[in-house]
XYZ file of C-alpha atoms in Angstrom:
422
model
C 0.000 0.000 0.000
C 3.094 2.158 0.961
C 4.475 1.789 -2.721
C 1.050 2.314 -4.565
C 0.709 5.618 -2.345
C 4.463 6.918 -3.017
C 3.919 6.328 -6.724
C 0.763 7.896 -7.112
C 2.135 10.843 -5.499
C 4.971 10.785 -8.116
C 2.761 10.510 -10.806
C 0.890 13.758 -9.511
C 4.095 15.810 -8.721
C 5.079 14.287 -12.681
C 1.766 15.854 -13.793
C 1.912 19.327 -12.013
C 5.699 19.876 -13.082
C 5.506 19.346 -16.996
C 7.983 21.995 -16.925
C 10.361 20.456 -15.121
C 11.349 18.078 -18.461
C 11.696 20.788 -20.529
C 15.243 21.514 -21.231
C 17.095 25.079 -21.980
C 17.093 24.475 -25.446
C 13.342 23.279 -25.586
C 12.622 27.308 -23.814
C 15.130 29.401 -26.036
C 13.444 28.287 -28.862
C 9.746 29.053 -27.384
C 11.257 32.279 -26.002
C 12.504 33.038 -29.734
C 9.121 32.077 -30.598
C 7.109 34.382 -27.981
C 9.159 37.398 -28.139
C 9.362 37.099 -32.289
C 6.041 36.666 -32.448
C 4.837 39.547 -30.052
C 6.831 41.793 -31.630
C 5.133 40.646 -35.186
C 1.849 41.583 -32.994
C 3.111 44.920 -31.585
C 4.761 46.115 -35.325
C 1.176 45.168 -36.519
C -1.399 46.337 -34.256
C 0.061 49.740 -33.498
C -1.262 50.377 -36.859
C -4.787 48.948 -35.811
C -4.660 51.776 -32.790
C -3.403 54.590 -35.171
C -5.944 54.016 -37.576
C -8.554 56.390 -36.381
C -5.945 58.720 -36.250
C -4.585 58.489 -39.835
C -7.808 58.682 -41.004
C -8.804 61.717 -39.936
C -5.504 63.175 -40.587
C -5.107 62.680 -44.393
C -8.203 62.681 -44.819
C -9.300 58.931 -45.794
C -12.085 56.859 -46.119
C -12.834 53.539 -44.276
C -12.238 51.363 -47.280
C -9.031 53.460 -47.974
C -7.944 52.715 -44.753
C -9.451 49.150 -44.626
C -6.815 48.534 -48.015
C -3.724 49.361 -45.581
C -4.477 46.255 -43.458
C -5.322 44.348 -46.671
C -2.053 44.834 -48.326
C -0.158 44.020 -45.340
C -2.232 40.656 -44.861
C -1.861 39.742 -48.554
C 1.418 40.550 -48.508
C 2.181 38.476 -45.215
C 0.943 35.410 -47.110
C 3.596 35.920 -49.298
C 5.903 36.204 -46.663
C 4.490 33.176 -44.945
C 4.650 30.957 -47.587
C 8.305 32.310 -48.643
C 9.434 32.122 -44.985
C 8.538 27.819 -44.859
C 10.838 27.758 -48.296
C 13.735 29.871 -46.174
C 13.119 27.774 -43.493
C 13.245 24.075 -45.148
C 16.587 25.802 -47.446
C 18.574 27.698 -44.534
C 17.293 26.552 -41.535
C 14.611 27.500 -38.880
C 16.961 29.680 -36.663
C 17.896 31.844 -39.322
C 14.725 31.404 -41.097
C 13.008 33.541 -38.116
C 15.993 36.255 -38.020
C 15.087 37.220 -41.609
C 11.203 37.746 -40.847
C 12.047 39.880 -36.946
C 14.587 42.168 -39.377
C 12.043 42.575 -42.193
C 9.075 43.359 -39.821
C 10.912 45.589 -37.903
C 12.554 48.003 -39.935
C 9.698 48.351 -42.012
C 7.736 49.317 -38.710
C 10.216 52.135 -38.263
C 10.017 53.275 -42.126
C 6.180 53.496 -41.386
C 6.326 56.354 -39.032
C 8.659 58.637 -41.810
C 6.119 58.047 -44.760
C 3.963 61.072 -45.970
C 0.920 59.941 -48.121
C -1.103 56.540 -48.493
C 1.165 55.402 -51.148
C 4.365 55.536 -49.399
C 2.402 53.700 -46.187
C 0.939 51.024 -48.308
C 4.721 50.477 -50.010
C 6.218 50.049 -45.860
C 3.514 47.768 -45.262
C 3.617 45.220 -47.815
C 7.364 44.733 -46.906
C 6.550 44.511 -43.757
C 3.725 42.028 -44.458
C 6.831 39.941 -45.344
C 8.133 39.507 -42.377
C 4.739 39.556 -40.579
C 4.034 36.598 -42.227
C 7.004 34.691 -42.183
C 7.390 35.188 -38.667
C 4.583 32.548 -37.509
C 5.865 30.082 -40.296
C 9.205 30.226 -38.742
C 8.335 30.035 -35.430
C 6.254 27.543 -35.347
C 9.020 24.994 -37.265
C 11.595 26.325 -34.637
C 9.159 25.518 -31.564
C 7.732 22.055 -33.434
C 10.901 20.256 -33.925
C 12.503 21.560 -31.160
C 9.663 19.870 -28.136
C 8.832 16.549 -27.953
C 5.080 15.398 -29.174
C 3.951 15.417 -24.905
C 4.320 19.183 -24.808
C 3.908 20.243 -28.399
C 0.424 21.762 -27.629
C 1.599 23.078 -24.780
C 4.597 25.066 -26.387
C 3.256 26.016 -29.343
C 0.002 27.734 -27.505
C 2.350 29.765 -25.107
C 3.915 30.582 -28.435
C 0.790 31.809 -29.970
C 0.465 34.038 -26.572
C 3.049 36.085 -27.492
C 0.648 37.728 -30.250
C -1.780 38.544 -27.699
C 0.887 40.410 -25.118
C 2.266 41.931 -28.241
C -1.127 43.015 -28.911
C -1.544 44.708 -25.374
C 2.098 45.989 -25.458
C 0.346 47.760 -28.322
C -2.065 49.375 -26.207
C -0.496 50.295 -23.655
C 1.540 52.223 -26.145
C -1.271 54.029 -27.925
C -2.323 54.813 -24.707
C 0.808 56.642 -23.620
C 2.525 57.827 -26.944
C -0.520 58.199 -29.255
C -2.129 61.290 -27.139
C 1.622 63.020 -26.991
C 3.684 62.348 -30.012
C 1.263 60.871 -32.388
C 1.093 58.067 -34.647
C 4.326 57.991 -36.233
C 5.718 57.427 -32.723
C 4.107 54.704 -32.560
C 5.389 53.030 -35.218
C 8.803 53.900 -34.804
C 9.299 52.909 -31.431
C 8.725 49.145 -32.226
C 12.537 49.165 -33.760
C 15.067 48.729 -30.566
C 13.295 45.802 -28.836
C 13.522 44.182 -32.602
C 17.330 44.668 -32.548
C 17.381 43.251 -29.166
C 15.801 40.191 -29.775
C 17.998 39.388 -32.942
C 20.734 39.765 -31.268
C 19.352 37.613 -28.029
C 18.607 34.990 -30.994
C 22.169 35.000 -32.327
C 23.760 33.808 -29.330
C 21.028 31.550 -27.348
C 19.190 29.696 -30.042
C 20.246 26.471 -31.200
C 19.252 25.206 -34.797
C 17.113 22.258 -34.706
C 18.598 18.644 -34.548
C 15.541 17.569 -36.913
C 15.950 20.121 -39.621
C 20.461 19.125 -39.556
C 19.672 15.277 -39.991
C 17.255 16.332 -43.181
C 18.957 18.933 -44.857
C 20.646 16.587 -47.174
C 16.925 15.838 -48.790
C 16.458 19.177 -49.749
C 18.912 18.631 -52.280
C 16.251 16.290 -54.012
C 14.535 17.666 -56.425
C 11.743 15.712 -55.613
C 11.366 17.367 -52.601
C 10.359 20.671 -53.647
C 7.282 23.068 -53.343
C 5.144 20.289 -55.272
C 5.090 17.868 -53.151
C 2.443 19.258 -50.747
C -0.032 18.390 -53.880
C 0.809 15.188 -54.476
C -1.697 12.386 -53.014
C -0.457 11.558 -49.803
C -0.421 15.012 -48.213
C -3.378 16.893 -50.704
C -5.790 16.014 -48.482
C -4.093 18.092 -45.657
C -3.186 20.842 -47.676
C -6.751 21.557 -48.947
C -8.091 21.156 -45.430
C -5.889 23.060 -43.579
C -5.958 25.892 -46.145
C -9.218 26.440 -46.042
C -9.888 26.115 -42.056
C -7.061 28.726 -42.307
C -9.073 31.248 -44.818
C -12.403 31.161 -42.614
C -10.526 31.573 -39.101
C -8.890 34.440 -40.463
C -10.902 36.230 -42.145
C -13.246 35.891 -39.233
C -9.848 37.575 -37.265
C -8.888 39.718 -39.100
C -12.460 41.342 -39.731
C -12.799 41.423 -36.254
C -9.568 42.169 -34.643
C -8.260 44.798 -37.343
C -11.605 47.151 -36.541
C -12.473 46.530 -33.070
C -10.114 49.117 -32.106
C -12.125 51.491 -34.638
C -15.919 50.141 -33.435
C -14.732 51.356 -29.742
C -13.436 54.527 -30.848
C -16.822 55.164 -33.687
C -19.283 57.049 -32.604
C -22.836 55.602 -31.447
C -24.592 57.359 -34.440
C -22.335 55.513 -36.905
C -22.743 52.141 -34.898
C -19.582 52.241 -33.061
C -19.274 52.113 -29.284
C -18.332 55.980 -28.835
C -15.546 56.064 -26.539
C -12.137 58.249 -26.887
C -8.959 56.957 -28.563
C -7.674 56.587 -24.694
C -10.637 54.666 -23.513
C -11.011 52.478 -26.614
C -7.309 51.283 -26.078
C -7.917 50.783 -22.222
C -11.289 48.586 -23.309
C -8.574 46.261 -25.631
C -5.884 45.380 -22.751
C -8.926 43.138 -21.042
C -9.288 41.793 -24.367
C -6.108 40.744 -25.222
C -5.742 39.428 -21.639
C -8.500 37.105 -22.666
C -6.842 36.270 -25.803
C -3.630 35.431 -24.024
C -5.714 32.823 -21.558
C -7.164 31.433 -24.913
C -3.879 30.937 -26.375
C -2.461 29.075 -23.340
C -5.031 27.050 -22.142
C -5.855 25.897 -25.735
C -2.723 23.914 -25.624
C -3.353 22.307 -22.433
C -6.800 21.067 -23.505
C -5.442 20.249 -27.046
C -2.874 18.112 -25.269
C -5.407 16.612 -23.178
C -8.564 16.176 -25.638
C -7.504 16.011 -29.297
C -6.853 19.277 -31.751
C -9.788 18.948 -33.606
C -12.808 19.083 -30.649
C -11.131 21.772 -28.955
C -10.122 24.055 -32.103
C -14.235 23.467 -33.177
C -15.077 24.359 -29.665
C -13.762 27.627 -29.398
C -15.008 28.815 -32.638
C -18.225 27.871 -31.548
C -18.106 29.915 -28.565
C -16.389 32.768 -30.642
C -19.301 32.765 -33.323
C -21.847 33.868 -30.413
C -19.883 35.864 -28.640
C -19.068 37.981 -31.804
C -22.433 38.304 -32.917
C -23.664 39.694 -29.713
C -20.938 41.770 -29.143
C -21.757 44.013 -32.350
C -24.954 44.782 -31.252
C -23.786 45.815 -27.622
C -24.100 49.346 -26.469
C -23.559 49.083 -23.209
C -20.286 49.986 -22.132
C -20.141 47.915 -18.833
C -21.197 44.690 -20.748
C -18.985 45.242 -23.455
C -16.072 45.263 -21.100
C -17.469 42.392 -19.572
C -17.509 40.591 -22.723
C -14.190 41.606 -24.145
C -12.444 39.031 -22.485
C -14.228 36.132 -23.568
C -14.148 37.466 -26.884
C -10.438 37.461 -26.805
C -10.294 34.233 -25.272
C -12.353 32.153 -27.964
C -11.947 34.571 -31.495
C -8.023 34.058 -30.549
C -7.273 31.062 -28.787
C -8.069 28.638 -31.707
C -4.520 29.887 -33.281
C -2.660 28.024 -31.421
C -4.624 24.505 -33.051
C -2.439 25.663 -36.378
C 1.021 24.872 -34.904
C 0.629 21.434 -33.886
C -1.771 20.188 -36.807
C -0.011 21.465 -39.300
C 3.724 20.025 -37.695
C 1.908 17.024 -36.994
C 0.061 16.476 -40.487
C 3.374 17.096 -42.949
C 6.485 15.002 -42.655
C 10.014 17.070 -42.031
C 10.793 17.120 -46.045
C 7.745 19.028 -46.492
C 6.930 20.727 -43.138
C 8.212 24.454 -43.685
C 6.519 24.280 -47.195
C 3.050 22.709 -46.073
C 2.852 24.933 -42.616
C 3.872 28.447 -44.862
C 1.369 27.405 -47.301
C -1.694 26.741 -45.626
C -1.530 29.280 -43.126
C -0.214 31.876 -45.238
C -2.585 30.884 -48.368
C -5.395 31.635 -45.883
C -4.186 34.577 -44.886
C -4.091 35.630 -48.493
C -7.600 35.042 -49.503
C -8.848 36.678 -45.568
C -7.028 39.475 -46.688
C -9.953 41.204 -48.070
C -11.575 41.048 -44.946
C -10.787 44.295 -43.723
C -12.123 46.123 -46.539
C -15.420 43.600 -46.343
C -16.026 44.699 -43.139
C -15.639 48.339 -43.668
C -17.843 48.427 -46.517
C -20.548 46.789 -44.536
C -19.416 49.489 -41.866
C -20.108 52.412 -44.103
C -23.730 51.084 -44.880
C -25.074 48.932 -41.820
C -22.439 51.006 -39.040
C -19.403 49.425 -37.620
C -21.265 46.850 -34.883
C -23.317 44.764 -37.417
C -20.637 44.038 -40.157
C -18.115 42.508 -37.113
C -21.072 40.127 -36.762
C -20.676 39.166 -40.378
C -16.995 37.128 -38.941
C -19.221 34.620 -36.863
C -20.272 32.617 -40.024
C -16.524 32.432 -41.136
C -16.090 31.110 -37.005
C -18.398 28.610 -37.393
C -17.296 27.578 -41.058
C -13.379 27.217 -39.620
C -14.273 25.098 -37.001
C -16.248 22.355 -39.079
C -13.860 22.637 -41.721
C -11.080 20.855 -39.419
C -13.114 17.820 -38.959
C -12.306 16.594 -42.470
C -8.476 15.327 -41.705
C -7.806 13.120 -38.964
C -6.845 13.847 -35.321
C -3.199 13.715 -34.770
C -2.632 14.133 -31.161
C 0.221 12.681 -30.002
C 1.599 11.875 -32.959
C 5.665 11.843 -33.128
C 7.926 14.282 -35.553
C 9.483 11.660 -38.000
């Protein structure tokens, strides 16, 4: 009875201190992860914040400025799918060094342009990097945990979008009101430098990608292979749960910022600049428990039921949450919103590592992520033409169809938790 006792009670000490297995190697590479990809969040959403701003400023219309966020998007698919090619060619490591440069000086350039050409020019390169920062990542993160803590990993990678995303804030609270939007956008450069540099010295290239490196040489094992029969299936999928989730997102999460800040007459929530970017910290707190504790319960109950459940929950929560007015309950429901419109993100990591073999990993993850963020793109400008007829509120409640459509979509490959890295 003495032994049974002892090792239940070092199977629950096991259970409570996952961490404890987790070597340094395993956390540089989610800290290159986290920090690469909130910074990818902060270079991007400062522009969500400024918006309102820029508008007004030179004078543009919402579609106008709805086409900034578009080009960025299309051009992060680009970037995406470009950064799995770098990645499979040069290695993960570097692969996510080229997208933190790319995203971050073209953050900087932002703040010195003068008209909406010169903007839209800075943010399609930056889309590059944008884009190719999640595709990176991801590999880096994948191949560098084991298959027990994948979910795990890869969620509190996804996180760092969501602190990047209140980093935002917190800036647009502070340096918006004094120094104005191009502040913004050029402040996002020294913490980019850091982090490269951080990267140089700490991260370790992935054992995985050095034993396979040799097969890229085979010609055979190029772009086309994600199309052939054994892994079309996955491709098609994947893209498309990719294309609904994000163009649910990015409808949603590009103008939220704006419905705050619109006025009640227009069908916006009427609060200041400063009080709309207060109202998005609880959000993106929310957000950040989604991205975390989809992991765990990924890990625990499959990637598909728990990526369908969330977008469930996020498809009713959105469409309620246009038609609020009430300022207490929509900061009551910002949270959740955050929570379940962001959490399902971090399903993308594991099934697509888990559904492509190594040969054809970078090029199948930067594909159908990227590919979906290519055709969402348009989103944006969707939702503010539907903004400019119906008022801001009702066309966000247009993104809980694409919810609902992502989360079905997923059911169509098989579940693959657990499964090892070959």
């Amino acid at each position: 009875m003495e032994s049974i006792k002892v090792a239940q009670d070092m199977e629950g000490v096991s259970s409570k201190a996952w961490w404890r297995e987790v070597t340094r190697k395993e956390w540089n590479a989610l800290g290159a992860g986290f920090f690469g990809f909130a910074l990818d969040a902060f270079d991007v959403m400062v522009y969500a914040f400024a918006l309102t701003t820029i508008l007004k400023e030179w004078g543009l219309t919402p579609v106008e400025a709805g086409f900034l966020a578009t080009v960025t998007l299309f051009s992060s698919a680009v970037g995406g799918i470009g950064a799995g090619a770098v990645a499979d060619k040069l290695g993960r490591r570097k692969g996510i060094m080229v997208t933190i440069f790319l995203f971050t000086i073209f953050t900087g350039l932002s703040g010195l342009t003068q008209s909406l050409v010169q903007l839209a020019i800075a943010r399609t390169i930056l889309g590059l990097g944008m884009g190719g920062q999640w595709t990176a990542g991801v590999l880096l993160v994948s191949e560098t945990w084991s298959a027990k803590h994948r979910g795990k990993a890869i969620g509190i990678m996804q996180s760092g979008w969501a602190f990047g995303y209140v980093m935002a804030a917190v800036a647009a609270m502070f340096v918006l009101p004094v120094w104005g939007w191009r502040a913004l956008f050029i402040i996002g450069v020294i913490p980019g430098i850091i982090l490269l540099l951080w990267i140089t010295f700490a991260v370790e290239e992935t054992e995985m990608w050095e034993q396979t490196r040799h097969l890229k040489k085979d010609a055979s094992m190029g772009f086309s292979q994600i199309f052939r029969p054994d892994l079309l299936r996955y491709t098609v999928v994947i893209t498309l749960a990719s294309t609904f989730l994000m163009f649910a997102y990015w409808g949603l999460f590009t103008w939220l910022p704006g419905y705050l800040s619109t006025p009640v007459d227009k069908g916006g929530a009427g609060l200041s600049i400063l009080k709309s970017s207060s109202f998005m910290i609880p959000t993106m707190l929310g957000a950040w428990v989604g991205y975390v504790t989809y992991g765990f319960f990924a890990d625990r109950f499959g990637r598909r039921p728990v990526f369908a459940s969330y977008l469930v929950v996020a498809a009713v929560l959105v469409y309620f949450y246009g038609s609020v007015r009430d300022l207490n309950t929509i900061l009551l429901m910002g949270p959740f919103v955050g929570l379940f419109g962001s959490g399902a993100f971090s399903g993308f990591g594991a099934i697509c590592s888990e559904s492509f073999p190594t040969r054809a990993r970078g090029i199948g993850t930067g594909f159908t992520y990227n590919v979906g963020r290519m055709i969402s793109a348009v989103s944006p400008m969707v939702i503010g033409y539907f903004a400019g007829i119906y008022g801001m509120g009702s066309a966000l409640g247009l993104t809980s169809l694409s919810y609902i459509l992502a989360g079905a979509t997923i059911f169509l490959i098989p579940e693959s938790k657990g499964r090892e890295l070959e």
